[in-house]
Structures are given as structure tokens and as C-alpha cells.
Tab-separated table of C-alpha atoms in Angstrom:
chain	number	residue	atom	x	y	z
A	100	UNK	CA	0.000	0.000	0.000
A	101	UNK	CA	1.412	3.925	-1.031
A	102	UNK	CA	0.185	6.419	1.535
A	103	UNK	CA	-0.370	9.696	-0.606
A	104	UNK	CA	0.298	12.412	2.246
A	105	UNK	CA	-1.602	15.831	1.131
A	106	UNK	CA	-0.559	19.167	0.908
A	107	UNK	CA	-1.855	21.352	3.508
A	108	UNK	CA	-5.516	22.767	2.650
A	109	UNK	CA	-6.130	20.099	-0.277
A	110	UNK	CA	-8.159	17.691	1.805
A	111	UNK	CA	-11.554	19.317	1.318
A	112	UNK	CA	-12.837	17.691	-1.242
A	113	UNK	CA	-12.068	13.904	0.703
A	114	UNK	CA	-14.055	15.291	3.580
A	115	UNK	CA	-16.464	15.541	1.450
A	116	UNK	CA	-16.504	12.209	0.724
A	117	UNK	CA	-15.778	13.028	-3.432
A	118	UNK	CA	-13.872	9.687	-4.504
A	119	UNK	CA	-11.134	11.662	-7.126
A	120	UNK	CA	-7.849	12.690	-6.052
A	121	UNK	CA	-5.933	14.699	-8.190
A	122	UNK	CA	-2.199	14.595	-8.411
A	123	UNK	CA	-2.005	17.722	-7.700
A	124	UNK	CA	-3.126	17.975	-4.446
A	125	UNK	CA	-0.309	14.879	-3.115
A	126	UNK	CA	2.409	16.426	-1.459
A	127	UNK	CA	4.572	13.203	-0.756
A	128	UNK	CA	3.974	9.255	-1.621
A	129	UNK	CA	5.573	6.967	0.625
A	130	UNK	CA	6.085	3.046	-0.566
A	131	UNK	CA	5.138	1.572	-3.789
A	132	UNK	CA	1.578	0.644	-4.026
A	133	UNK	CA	2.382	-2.332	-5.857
A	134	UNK	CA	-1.090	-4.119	-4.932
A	135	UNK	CA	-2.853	-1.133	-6.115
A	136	UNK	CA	-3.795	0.371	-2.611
A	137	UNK	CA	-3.534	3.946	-1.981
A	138	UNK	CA	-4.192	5.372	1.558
A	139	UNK	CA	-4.767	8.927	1.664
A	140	UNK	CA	-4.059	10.908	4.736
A	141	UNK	CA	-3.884	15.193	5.180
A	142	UNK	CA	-0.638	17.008	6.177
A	143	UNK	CA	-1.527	15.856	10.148
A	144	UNK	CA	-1.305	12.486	8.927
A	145	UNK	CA	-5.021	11.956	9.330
A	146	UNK	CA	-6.005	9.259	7.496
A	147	UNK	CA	-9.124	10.085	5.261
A	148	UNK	CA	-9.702	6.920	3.217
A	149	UNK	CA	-8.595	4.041	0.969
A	150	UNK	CA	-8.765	3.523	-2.744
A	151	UNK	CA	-7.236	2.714	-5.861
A	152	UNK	CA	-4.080	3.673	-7.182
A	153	UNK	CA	-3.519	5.033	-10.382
A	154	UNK	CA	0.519	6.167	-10.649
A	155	UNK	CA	0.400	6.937	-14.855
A	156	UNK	CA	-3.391	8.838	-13.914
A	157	UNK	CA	-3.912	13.087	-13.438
A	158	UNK	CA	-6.427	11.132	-10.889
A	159	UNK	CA	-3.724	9.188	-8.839
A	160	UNK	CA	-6.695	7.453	-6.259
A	161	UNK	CA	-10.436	6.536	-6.327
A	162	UNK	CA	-11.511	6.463	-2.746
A	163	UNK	CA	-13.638	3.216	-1.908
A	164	UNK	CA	-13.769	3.770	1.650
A	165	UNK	CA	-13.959	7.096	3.582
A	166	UNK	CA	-11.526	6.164	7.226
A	167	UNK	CA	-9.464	3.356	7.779
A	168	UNK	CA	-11.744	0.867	6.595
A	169	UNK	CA	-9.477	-2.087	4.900
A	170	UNK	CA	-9.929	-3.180	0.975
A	171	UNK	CA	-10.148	-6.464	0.670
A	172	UNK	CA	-12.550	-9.251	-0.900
A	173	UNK	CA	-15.073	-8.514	1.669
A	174	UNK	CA	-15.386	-4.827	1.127
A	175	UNK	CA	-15.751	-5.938	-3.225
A	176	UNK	CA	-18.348	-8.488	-1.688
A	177	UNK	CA	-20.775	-5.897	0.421
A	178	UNK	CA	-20.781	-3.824	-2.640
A	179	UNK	CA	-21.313	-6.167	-5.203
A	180	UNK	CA	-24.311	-7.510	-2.854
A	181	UNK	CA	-25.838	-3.596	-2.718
A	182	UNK	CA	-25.745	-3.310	-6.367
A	183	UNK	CA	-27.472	-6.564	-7.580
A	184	UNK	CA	-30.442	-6.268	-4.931
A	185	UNK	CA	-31.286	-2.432	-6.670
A	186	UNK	CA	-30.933	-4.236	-10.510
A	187	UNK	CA	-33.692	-6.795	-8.596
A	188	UNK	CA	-35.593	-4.004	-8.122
A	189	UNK	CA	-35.377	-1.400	-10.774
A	190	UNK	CA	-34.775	-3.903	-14.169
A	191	UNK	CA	-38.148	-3.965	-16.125
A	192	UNK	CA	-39.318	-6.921	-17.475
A	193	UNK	CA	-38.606	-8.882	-20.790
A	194	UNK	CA	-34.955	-7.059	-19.998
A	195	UNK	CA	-32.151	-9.343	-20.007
A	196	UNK	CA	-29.152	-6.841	-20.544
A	197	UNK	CA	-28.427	-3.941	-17.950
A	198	UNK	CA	-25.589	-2.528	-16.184
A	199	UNK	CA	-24.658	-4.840	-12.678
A	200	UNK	CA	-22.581	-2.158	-11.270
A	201	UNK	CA	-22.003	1.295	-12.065
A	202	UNK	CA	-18.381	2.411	-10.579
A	203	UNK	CA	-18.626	5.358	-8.442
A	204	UNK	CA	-22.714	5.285	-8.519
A	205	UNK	CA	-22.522	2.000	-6.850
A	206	UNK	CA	-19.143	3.120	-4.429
A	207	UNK	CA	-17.299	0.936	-6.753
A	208	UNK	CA	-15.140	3.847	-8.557
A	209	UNK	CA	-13.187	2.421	-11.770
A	210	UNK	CA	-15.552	-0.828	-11.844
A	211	UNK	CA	-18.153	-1.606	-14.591
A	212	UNK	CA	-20.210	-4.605	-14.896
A	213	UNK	CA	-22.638	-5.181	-17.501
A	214	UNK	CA	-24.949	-7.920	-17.912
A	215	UNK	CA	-26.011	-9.455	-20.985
A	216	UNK	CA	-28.082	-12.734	-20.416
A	217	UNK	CA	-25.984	-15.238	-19.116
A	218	UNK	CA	-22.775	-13.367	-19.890
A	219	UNK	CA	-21.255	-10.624	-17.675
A	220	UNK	CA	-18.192	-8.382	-18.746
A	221	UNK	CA	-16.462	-6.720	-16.235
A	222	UNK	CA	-14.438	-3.526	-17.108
A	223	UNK	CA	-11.334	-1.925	-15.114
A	224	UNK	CA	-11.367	1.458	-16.290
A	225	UNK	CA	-8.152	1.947	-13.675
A	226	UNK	CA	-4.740	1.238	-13.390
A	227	UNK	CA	-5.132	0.609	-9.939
A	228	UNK	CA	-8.651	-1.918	-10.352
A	229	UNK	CA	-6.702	-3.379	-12.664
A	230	UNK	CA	-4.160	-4.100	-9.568
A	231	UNK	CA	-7.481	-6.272	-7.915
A	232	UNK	CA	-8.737	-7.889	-11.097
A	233	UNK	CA	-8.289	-11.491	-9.181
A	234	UNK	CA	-10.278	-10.381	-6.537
A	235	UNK	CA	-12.722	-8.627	-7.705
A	236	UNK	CA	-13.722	-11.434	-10.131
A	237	UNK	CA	-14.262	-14.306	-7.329
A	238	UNK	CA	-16.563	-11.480	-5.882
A	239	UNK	CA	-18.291	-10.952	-9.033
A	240	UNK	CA	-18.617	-14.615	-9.531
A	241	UNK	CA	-19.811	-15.544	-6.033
A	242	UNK	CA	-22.598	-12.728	-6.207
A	243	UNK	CA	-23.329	-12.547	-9.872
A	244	UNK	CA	-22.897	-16.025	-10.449
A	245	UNK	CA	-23.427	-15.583	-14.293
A	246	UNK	CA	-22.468	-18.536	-16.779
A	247	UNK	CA	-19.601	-17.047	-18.361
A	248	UNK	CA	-17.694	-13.763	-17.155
A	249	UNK	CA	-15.353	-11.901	-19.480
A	250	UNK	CA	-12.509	-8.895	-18.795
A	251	UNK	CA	-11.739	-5.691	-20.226
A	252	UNK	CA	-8.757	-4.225	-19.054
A	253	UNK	CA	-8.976	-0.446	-20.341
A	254	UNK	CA	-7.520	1.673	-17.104
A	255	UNK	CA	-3.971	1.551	-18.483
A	256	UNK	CA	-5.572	3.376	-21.277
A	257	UNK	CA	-8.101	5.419	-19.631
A	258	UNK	CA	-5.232	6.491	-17.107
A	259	UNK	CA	-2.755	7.864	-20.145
A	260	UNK	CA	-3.729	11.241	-21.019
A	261	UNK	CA	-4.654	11.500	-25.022
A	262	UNK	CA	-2.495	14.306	-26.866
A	263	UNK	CA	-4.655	16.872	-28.293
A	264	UNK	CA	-5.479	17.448	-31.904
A	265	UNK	CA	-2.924	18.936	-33.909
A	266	UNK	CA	-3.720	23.009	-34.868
A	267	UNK	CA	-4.444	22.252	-38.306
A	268	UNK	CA	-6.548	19.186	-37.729
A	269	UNK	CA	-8.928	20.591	-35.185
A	270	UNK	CA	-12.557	20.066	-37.036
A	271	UNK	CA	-15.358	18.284	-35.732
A	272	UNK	CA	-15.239	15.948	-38.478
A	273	UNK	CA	-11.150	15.012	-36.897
A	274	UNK	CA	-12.785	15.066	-33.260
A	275	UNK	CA	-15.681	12.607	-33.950
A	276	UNK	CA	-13.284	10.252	-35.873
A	277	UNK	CA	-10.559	10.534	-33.354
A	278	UNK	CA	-12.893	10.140	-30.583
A	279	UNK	CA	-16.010	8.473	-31.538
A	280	UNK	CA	-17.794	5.894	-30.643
A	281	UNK	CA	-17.691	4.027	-33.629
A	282	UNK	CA	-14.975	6.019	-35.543
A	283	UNK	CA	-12.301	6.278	-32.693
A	284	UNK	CA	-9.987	3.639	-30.664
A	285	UNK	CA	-12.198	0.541	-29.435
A	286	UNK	CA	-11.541	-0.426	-25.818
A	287	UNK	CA	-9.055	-3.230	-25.234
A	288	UNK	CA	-10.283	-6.562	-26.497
A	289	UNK	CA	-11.311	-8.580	-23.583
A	290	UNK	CA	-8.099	-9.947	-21.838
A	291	UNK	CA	-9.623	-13.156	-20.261
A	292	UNK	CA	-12.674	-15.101	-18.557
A	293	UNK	CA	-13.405	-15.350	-15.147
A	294	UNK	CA	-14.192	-19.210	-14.869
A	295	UNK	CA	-12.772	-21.660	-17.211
A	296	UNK	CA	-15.724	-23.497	-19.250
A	297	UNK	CA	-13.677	-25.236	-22.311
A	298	UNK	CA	-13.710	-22.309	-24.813
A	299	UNK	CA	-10.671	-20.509	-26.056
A	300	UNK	CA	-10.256	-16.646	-25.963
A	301	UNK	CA	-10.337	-16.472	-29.542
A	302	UNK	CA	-14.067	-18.043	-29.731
A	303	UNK	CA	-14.926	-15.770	-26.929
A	304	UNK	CA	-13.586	-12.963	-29.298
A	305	UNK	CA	-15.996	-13.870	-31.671
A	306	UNK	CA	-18.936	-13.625	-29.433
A	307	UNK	CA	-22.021	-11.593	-30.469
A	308	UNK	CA	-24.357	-12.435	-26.827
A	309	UNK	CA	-27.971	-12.532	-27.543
A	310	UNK	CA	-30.291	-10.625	-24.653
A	311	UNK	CA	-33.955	-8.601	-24.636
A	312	UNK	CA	-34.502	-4.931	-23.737
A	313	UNK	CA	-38.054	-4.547	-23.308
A	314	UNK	CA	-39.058	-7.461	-25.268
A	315	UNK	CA	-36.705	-6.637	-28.330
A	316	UNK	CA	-33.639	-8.774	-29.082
A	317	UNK	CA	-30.303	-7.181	-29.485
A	318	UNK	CA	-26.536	-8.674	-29.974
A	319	UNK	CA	-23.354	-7.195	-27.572
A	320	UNK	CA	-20.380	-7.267	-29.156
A	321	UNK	CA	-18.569	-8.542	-25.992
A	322	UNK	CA	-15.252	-9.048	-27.980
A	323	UNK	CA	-14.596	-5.952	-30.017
A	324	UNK	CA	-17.685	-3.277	-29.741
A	325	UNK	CA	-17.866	-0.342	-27.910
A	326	UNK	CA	-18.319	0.267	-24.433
A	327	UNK	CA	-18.860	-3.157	-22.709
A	328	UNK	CA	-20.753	-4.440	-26.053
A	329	UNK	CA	-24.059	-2.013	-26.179
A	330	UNK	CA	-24.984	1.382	-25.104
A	331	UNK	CA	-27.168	0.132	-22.423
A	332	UNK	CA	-27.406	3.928	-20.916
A	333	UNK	CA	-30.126	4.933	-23.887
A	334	UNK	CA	-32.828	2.344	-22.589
A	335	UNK	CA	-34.971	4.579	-21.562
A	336	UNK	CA	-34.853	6.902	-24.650
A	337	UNK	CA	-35.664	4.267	-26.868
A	338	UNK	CA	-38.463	3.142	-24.392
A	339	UNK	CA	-39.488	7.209	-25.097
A	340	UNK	CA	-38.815	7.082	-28.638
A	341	UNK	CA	-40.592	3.502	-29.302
A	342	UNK	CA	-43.803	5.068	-27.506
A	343	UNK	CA	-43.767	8.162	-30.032
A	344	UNK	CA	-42.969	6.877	-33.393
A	345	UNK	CA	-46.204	5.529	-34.886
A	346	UNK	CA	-46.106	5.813	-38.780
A	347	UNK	CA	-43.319	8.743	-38.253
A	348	UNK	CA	-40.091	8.734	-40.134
A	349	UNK	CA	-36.549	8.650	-38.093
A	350	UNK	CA	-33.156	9.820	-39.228
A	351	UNK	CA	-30.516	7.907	-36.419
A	352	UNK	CA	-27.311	9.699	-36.738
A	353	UNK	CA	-24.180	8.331	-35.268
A	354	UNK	CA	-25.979	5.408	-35.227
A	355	UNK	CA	-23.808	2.221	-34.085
A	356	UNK	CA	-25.571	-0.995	-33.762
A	357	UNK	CA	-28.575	0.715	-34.996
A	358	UNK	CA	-30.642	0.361	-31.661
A	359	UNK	CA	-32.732	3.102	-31.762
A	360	UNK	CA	-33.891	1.901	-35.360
A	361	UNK	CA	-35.297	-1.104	-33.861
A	362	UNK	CA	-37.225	0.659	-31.091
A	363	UNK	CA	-38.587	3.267	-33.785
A	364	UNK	CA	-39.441	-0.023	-36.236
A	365	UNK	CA	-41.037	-1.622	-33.345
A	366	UNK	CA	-43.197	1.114	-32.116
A	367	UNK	CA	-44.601	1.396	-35.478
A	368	UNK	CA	-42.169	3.751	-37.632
A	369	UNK	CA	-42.936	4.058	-41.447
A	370	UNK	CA	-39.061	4.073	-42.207
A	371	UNK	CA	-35.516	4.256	-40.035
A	372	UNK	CA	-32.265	5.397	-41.717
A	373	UNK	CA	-29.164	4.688	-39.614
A	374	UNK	CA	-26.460	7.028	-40.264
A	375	UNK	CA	-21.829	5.892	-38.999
A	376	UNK	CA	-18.829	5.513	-40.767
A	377	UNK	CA	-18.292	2.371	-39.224
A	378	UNK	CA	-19.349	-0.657	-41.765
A	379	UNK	CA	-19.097	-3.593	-39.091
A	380	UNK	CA	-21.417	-1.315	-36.547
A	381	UNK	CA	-24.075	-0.770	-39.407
A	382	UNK	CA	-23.857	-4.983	-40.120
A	383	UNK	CA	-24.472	-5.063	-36.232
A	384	UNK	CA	-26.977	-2.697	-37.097
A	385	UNK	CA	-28.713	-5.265	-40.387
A	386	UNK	CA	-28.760	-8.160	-37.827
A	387	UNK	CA	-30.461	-6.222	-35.192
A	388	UNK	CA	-33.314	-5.536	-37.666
A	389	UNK	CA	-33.425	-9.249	-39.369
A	390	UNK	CA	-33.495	-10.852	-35.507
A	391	UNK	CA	-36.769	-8.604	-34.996
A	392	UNK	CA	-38.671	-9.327	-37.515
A	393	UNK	CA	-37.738	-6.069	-39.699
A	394	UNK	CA	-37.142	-5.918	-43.597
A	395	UNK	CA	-33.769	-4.980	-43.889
A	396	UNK	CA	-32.813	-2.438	-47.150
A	397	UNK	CA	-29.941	-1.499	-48.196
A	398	UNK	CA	-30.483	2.414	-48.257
A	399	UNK	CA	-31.843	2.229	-44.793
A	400	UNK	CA	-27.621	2.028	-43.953
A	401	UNK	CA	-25.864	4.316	-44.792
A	402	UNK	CA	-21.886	4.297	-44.342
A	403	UNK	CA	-20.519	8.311	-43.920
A	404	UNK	CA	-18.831	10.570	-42.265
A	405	UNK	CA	-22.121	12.290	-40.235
A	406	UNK	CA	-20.999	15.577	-40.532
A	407	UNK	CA	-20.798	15.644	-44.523
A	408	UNK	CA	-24.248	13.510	-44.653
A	409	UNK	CA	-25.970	15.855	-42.268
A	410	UNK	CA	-24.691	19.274	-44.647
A	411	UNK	CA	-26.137	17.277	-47.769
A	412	UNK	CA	-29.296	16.348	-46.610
A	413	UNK	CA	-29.860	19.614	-45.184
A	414	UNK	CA	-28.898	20.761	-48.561
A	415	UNK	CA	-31.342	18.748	-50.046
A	416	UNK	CA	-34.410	19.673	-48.091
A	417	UNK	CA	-34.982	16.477	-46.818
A	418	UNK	CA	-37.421	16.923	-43.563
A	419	UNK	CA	-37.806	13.690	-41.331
A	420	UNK	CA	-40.616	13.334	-38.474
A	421	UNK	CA	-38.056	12.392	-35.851
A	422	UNK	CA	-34.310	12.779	-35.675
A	423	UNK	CA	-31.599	10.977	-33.166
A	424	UNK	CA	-28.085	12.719	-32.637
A	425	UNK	CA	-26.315	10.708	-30.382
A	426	UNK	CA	-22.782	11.524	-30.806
A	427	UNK	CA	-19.850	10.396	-29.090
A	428	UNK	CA	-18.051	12.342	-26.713
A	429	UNK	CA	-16.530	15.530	-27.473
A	430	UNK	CA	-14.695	16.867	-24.567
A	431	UNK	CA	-12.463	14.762	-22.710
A	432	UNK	CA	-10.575	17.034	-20.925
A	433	UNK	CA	-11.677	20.264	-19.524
A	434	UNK	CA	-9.057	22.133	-22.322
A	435	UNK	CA	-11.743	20.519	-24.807
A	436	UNK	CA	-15.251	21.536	-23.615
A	437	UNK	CA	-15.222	25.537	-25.730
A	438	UNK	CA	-14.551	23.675	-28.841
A	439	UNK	CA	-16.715	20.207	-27.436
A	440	UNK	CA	-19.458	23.295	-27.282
A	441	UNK	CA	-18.888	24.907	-31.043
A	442	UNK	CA	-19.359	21.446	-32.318
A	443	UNK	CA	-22.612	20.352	-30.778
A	444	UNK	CA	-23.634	23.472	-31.591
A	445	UNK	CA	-23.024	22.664	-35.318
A	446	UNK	CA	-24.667	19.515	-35.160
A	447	UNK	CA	-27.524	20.548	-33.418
A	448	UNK	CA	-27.786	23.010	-36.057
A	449	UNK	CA	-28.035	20.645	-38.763
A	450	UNK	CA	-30.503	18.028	-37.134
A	451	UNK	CA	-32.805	21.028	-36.458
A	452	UNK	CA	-33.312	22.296	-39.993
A	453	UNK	CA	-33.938	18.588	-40.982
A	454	UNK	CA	-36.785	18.436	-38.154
A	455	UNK	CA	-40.231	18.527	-39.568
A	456	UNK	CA	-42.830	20.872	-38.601
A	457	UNK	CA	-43.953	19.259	-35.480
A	458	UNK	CA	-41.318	16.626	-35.537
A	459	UNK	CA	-38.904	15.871	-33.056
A	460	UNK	CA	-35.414	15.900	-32.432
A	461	UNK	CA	-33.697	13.766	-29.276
A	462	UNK	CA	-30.630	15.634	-28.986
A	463	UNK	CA	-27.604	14.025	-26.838
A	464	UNK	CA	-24.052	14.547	-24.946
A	465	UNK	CA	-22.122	12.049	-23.679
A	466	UNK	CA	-19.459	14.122	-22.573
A	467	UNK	CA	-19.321	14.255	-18.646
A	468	UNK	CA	-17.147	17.491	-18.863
A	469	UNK	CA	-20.252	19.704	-20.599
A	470	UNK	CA	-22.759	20.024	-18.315
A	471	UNK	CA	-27.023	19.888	-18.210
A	472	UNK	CA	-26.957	23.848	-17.729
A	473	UNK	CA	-23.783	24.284	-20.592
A	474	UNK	CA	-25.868	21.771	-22.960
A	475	UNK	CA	-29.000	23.249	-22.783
A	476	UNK	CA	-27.610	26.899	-23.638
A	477	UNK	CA	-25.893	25.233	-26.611
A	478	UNK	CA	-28.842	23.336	-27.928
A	479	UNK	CA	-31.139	26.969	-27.523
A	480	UNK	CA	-28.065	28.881	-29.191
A	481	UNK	CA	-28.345	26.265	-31.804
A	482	UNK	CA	-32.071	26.852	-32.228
A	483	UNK	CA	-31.461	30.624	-33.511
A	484	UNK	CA	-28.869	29.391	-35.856
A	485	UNK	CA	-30.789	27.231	-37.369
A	486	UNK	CA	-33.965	29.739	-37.308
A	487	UNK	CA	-36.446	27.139	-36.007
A	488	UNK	CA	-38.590	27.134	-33.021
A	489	UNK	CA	-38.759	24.178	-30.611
A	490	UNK	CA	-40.182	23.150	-26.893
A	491	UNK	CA	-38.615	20.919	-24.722
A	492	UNK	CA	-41.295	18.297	-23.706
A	493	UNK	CA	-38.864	15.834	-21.214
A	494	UNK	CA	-35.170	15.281	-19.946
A	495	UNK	CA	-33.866	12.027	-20.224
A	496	UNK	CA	-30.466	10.433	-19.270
A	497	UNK	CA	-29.591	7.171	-17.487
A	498	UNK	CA	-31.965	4.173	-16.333
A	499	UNK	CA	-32.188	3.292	-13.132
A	500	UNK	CA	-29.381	0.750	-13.550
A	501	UNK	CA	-26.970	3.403	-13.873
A	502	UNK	CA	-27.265	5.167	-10.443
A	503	UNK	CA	-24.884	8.488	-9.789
A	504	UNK	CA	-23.381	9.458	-6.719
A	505	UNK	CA	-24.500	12.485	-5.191
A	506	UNK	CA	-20.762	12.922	-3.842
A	507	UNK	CA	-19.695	12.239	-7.231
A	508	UNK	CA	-22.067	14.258	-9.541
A	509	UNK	CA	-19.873	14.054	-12.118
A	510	UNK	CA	-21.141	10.448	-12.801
A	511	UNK	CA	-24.359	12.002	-14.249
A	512	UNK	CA	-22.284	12.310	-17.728
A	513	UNK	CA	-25.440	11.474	-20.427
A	514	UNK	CA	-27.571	14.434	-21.437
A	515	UNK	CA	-30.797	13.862	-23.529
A	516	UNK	CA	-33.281	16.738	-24.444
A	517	UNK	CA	-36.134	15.598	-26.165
A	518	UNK	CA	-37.792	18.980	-28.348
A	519	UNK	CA	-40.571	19.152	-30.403
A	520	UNK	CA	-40.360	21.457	-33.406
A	521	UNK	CA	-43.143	24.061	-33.202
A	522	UNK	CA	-43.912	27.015	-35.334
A	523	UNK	CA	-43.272	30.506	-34.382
């Protein structure tokens, strides 16, 4: 275990029971943390809790316990416990794939577990969780018990701050491809299984695991996709947008696995277009549709860079009842968030003029660093751009299987505005 002594005056925000500690507030690290344990103790050598330890991170420690409370399997045990009796509780039926545990919403900080069917993947979005990945499986095997239980090691990567774009490469178009969802890195491919059940790591690699949302079958791509496998943090806007879509047209841009398409389809939609540049997330996105029952065409897929397609079908005075931006996160650092802002300004932009009169538009962020308040002032700025008039008729961000800290509000990183084009 390193004990990270602070400088004086920089304990506040521990007191406060907030789980990040910054580099910059350490004064002096004594030993060499080599099991991933940091203690964290003020300049009286008080000691103010015990986390993980994250050397190569700006956020050197998660706090999982506030004290002198000792990390061990027991303390991964109690949590693990806490966060499957809520999913017993909050999951709505016909729903097979959800989030298990949500890191610092479920006192877990740098811990992801996501559920699909019988299959759990557990990310370590740490260096230091990485440190525990032995224990922290047993504990996620002896209270998830799930058939089959798959890593992703991504906190090495997560923990190395990303250069910024070069001056003369500093579009939108550059930021969504070097950080997108589909366009940008992938996570690390899954780096083993939990319990041994005769496959290889290459057939697990190859995995596409079957499980329902509200009745509706979908595929996570366990192996290679983004995230854990499937952006289970939109449920409950494609619960909305399934409810409003009856005979209504919908434009999905940044589309991925095409999800939203099949809650639009299956709510009734007369057509869904699904708009990425990446061509093995749109063939995600044909098998979605063909394991639902859906006619699958050709022009309903369309592979392109969003920006460009967005400028040409505005262009081309195309109008559609209901449009989906979902982009992927444009500020990753807090240097990012004026020019995160100037480019979901310019999408928003777009998507607006190609809103019908009295059609919607479900406008997103996924970028923790740009708050509700900052997003909302963008999307309205946008409005005037564009010239077109619109109410907001709900908010709408995580399920309930994706709780946020209230010491850690930073956790509530998923913004969705749903408007409704009206004329002025």
C-alpha cells in the first residue's frame, strides 16, 4: 500500500466524501503501491480513506472507503451484494441486458459490470482496479454467479492522457473520428474469462451475446464493440422514442448498432435510416433488424462521415418526423469543452433544420465534462442558428441501472433533451 500524504488545505474535497484525487493535491507518496492500494491521509497524517491507485493517472486514487476501513474481498463483496439487490428491483421486465454495477454510482469507482443474459463483462477502467482484477472477479462470480464472465482491461488506457489534436486538424469531423464511438480507438479486447468453461479466448472474441430490452432482441459485441458491447445507458430513450414513433419517419445519426432503429421499427415507424462511418457497426446494425422481424434495405444504412451527410441532406431539403443525434463524446478534458461546445452546436444546427414541422429531435451529450446547464444553452443557441422554433417536452439520461453518486455528480455524464419542433 502507497500512503499519498496531502498538501496542507487540499483535503476538502475527501471530507467531502468526493472519490477523485488529483495529483495535484499529493504532497509526498511513501512506498510503492504495488497491490494497487492507496491510503490517503492530510498534512496531520489523518487518514481520510482508501482507494485505488492510479501512478500513470492526473487522478492518482479513487476512494472506496472514507476512514481506515481495509480493501479487501469482503469490502468488493458488500458492494457487489448492494448493487445486484437495486438491478432486482429497478430492471423492467422482458430485460435481459443492464448494467450490474455502475463504478462510483454503486461506491465501486473504476468498476463496470454489464450484464447481458448469461454473460457478464467486467471492465477496469483503472490502473489501480486493474491491480485487484483477481479479486474482484471471485466477488463478481460468487454474487453474480453468471455462466460465463469476461474482462476488459482499459484503465492503463483510460489512465494515459490523449495528446490533443494537432492546430491544423482541429474540425469536428477530426474530433468525432478521433474520438467516436464508432470512428475512434475501441476499448481493449477482452483480456480473459473469469471461470474456465472449455472455450478458447479467440471463440470468446468472436462472441455476439444474444439478450432482450423490453421485449426486443439485441446482440453485444462482448469481444470488439464499444463500451462493454451495447450502449445500455439509452434504454430509456428508446423506451421514449418507441412510444412516439407511430407511422413517423426517423433519421438515427451516429448510429452504431442501430438500436434506436429497432425501437422506432417496433413502435410502429414508417421508415428508419441509420447514419456511422463504421461498416461492421451498421452490419451489427442489419442483424439487429433481421433478428426482430424487420425488412432490412440497403439504403436504410448508410456508411458516412455524419458531418458531410448531415450538410447534404440539409442541402437537399430532406425533412424527417423524428431525428436521433447521439454523438460520441466531445470533450475529454476540460481544455476541450469551448470547442466540445462549437461542435454540438453545429450539429444541433443541422438536425434542427432537418426536423419537420412538429417533428422531433432527441438531442444528446455524452461528454461528462459539458454540463445539463452548458448543454441546454448550446442546444437553444443552436435553435437561432438554425432559425427554427422548438419546446422541450422531457429530460432524459440514465436508467435506473446506472445510479450516480451524489458525492460524485460528475457520474451524471449522459444528457438527452427531447424537443418538439413548433412554429413561431
Amino acid at each position: 500500500m502507497i500512503r499519498l500524504i496531502l498538501k496542507p488545505g487540499r483535503d476538502e474535497s475527501a471530507r467531502r466524501r468526493h472519490p477523485w484525487l488529483f495529483s495535484g493535491a499529493v504532497a509526498e507518496a511513501r512506498g510503492d503501491g504495488s497491490d494497487g492500494v492507496a491510503e490517503v491521509v492530510d498534512a496531520r497524517g489523518e487518514v481520510l480513506g482508501r482507494g485505488s491507485y492510479s501512478p500513470d493517472s492526473q487522478i492518482v486514487a479513487r476512494l472506496w472507503t472514507f476512514g481506515e476501513r481495509p480493501i479487501d474481498s469482503s469490502l468488493f463483496q458488500s458492494r457487489f451484494a448492494q448493487s445486484r439487490a437495486l438491478r432486482e428491483r429497478v430492471v423492467p421486465p422482458a430485460t435481459t441486458g443492464y448494467r450490474l454495477v455502475n463504478s462510483e454510482g454503486d461506491l465501486c469507482p473504476g468498476v463496470l459490470i454489464d450484464r447481458y443474459g448469461d454473460v457478464a463483462v467486467l471492465e477496469l477502467t483503472t490502473g489501480g482496479t486493474e491491480s485487484w482484477e483477481s479479486a474482484l472477479v471471485a466477488a463478481a462470480q460468487e454474487v453474480f454467479s453468471p455462466g460465463r464472465l469476461l474482462v476488459r482491461r482499459s484503465g492503463s488506457v483510460h489512465d494515459r492522457c490523449q495528446p490533443p489534436l494537432p492546430p491544423e486538424d482541429s474540425s469536428f469531423e477530426a474530433l468525432a473520428k478521433k474520438e467516436g464511438r464508432s470512428e475512434g480507438l475501441p476499448l481493449p479486447l477482452p483480456s480473459g474469462e473469469g471461470r474456465g468453461k472449455g472455450r478458447s479466448l479467440a471463440e470468446a472474441d468472436l462472441d455476439l451475446v444474444p439478450f432482450l430490452e423490453n421485449g426486443l432482441t439485441f446482440f453485444a459485441d462482448v469481444s470488439s464493440g464499444q463500451k462493454t458491447g451495447f450502449f445500455l445507458d439509452q434504454r430509456q430513450n428508446r423506451t421514449r422514442l418507441r412510444a412516439l414513433c407511430a407511422g413517423k419517419s426517423v433519421l438515427n445519426l451516429f448510429s452504431y448498432s442501430g438500436a434506436f432503429s429497432v425501437a422506432a421499427l417496433a413502435g410502429g415507424a414508417s421508415r428508419a435510416v441509420d447514419v456511422d462511418s463504421s461498416e461492421s457497426a451498421l452490419a451489427l446494425a442489419r442483424r439487429h433488424r433481421e433478428a426482430n422481424g424487420f425488412a432490412v434495405s440497403e439504403a436504410d444504412f448508410v456508411r458516412a462521415d455524419v458531418f458531410e451527410n448531415l450538410r447534404r441532406r440539409v442541402e437537399a431539403g430532406q425533412t424527417w418526423d423524428i431525428v436521433i443525434s447521439d454523438p460520441p463524446a466531445f470533450a475529454k478534458k476540460r481544455s476541450d469543452v469551448e470547442r466540445a461546445a462549437r461542435g454540438y452546436k453545429d450539429i444541433n444546427r443541422l438536425a434542427m433544420k432537418l426536423a419537420a414541422p412538429n417533428g422531433f429531435l432527441l438531442t444528446c451529450s455524452c461528454s461528462g465534462l459539458v454540463d445539463a446547464s452548458l448543454f441546454q444553452k448550446i442546444v437553444f443557441s443552436a435553435g437561432l442558428e438554425a432559425g427554427r422554433s422548438f419546446s422541450m417536452i422531457a429530460r432524459q439520461g440514465v436508467g435506473e441501472d446506472h445510479p450516480v453518486s451524489l458525492d460524485c455528480p460528475e457520474g451524471e455524464y449522459l444528457k438527452g433533451l427531447w424537443l418538439k419542433r413548433v412554429d413561431s
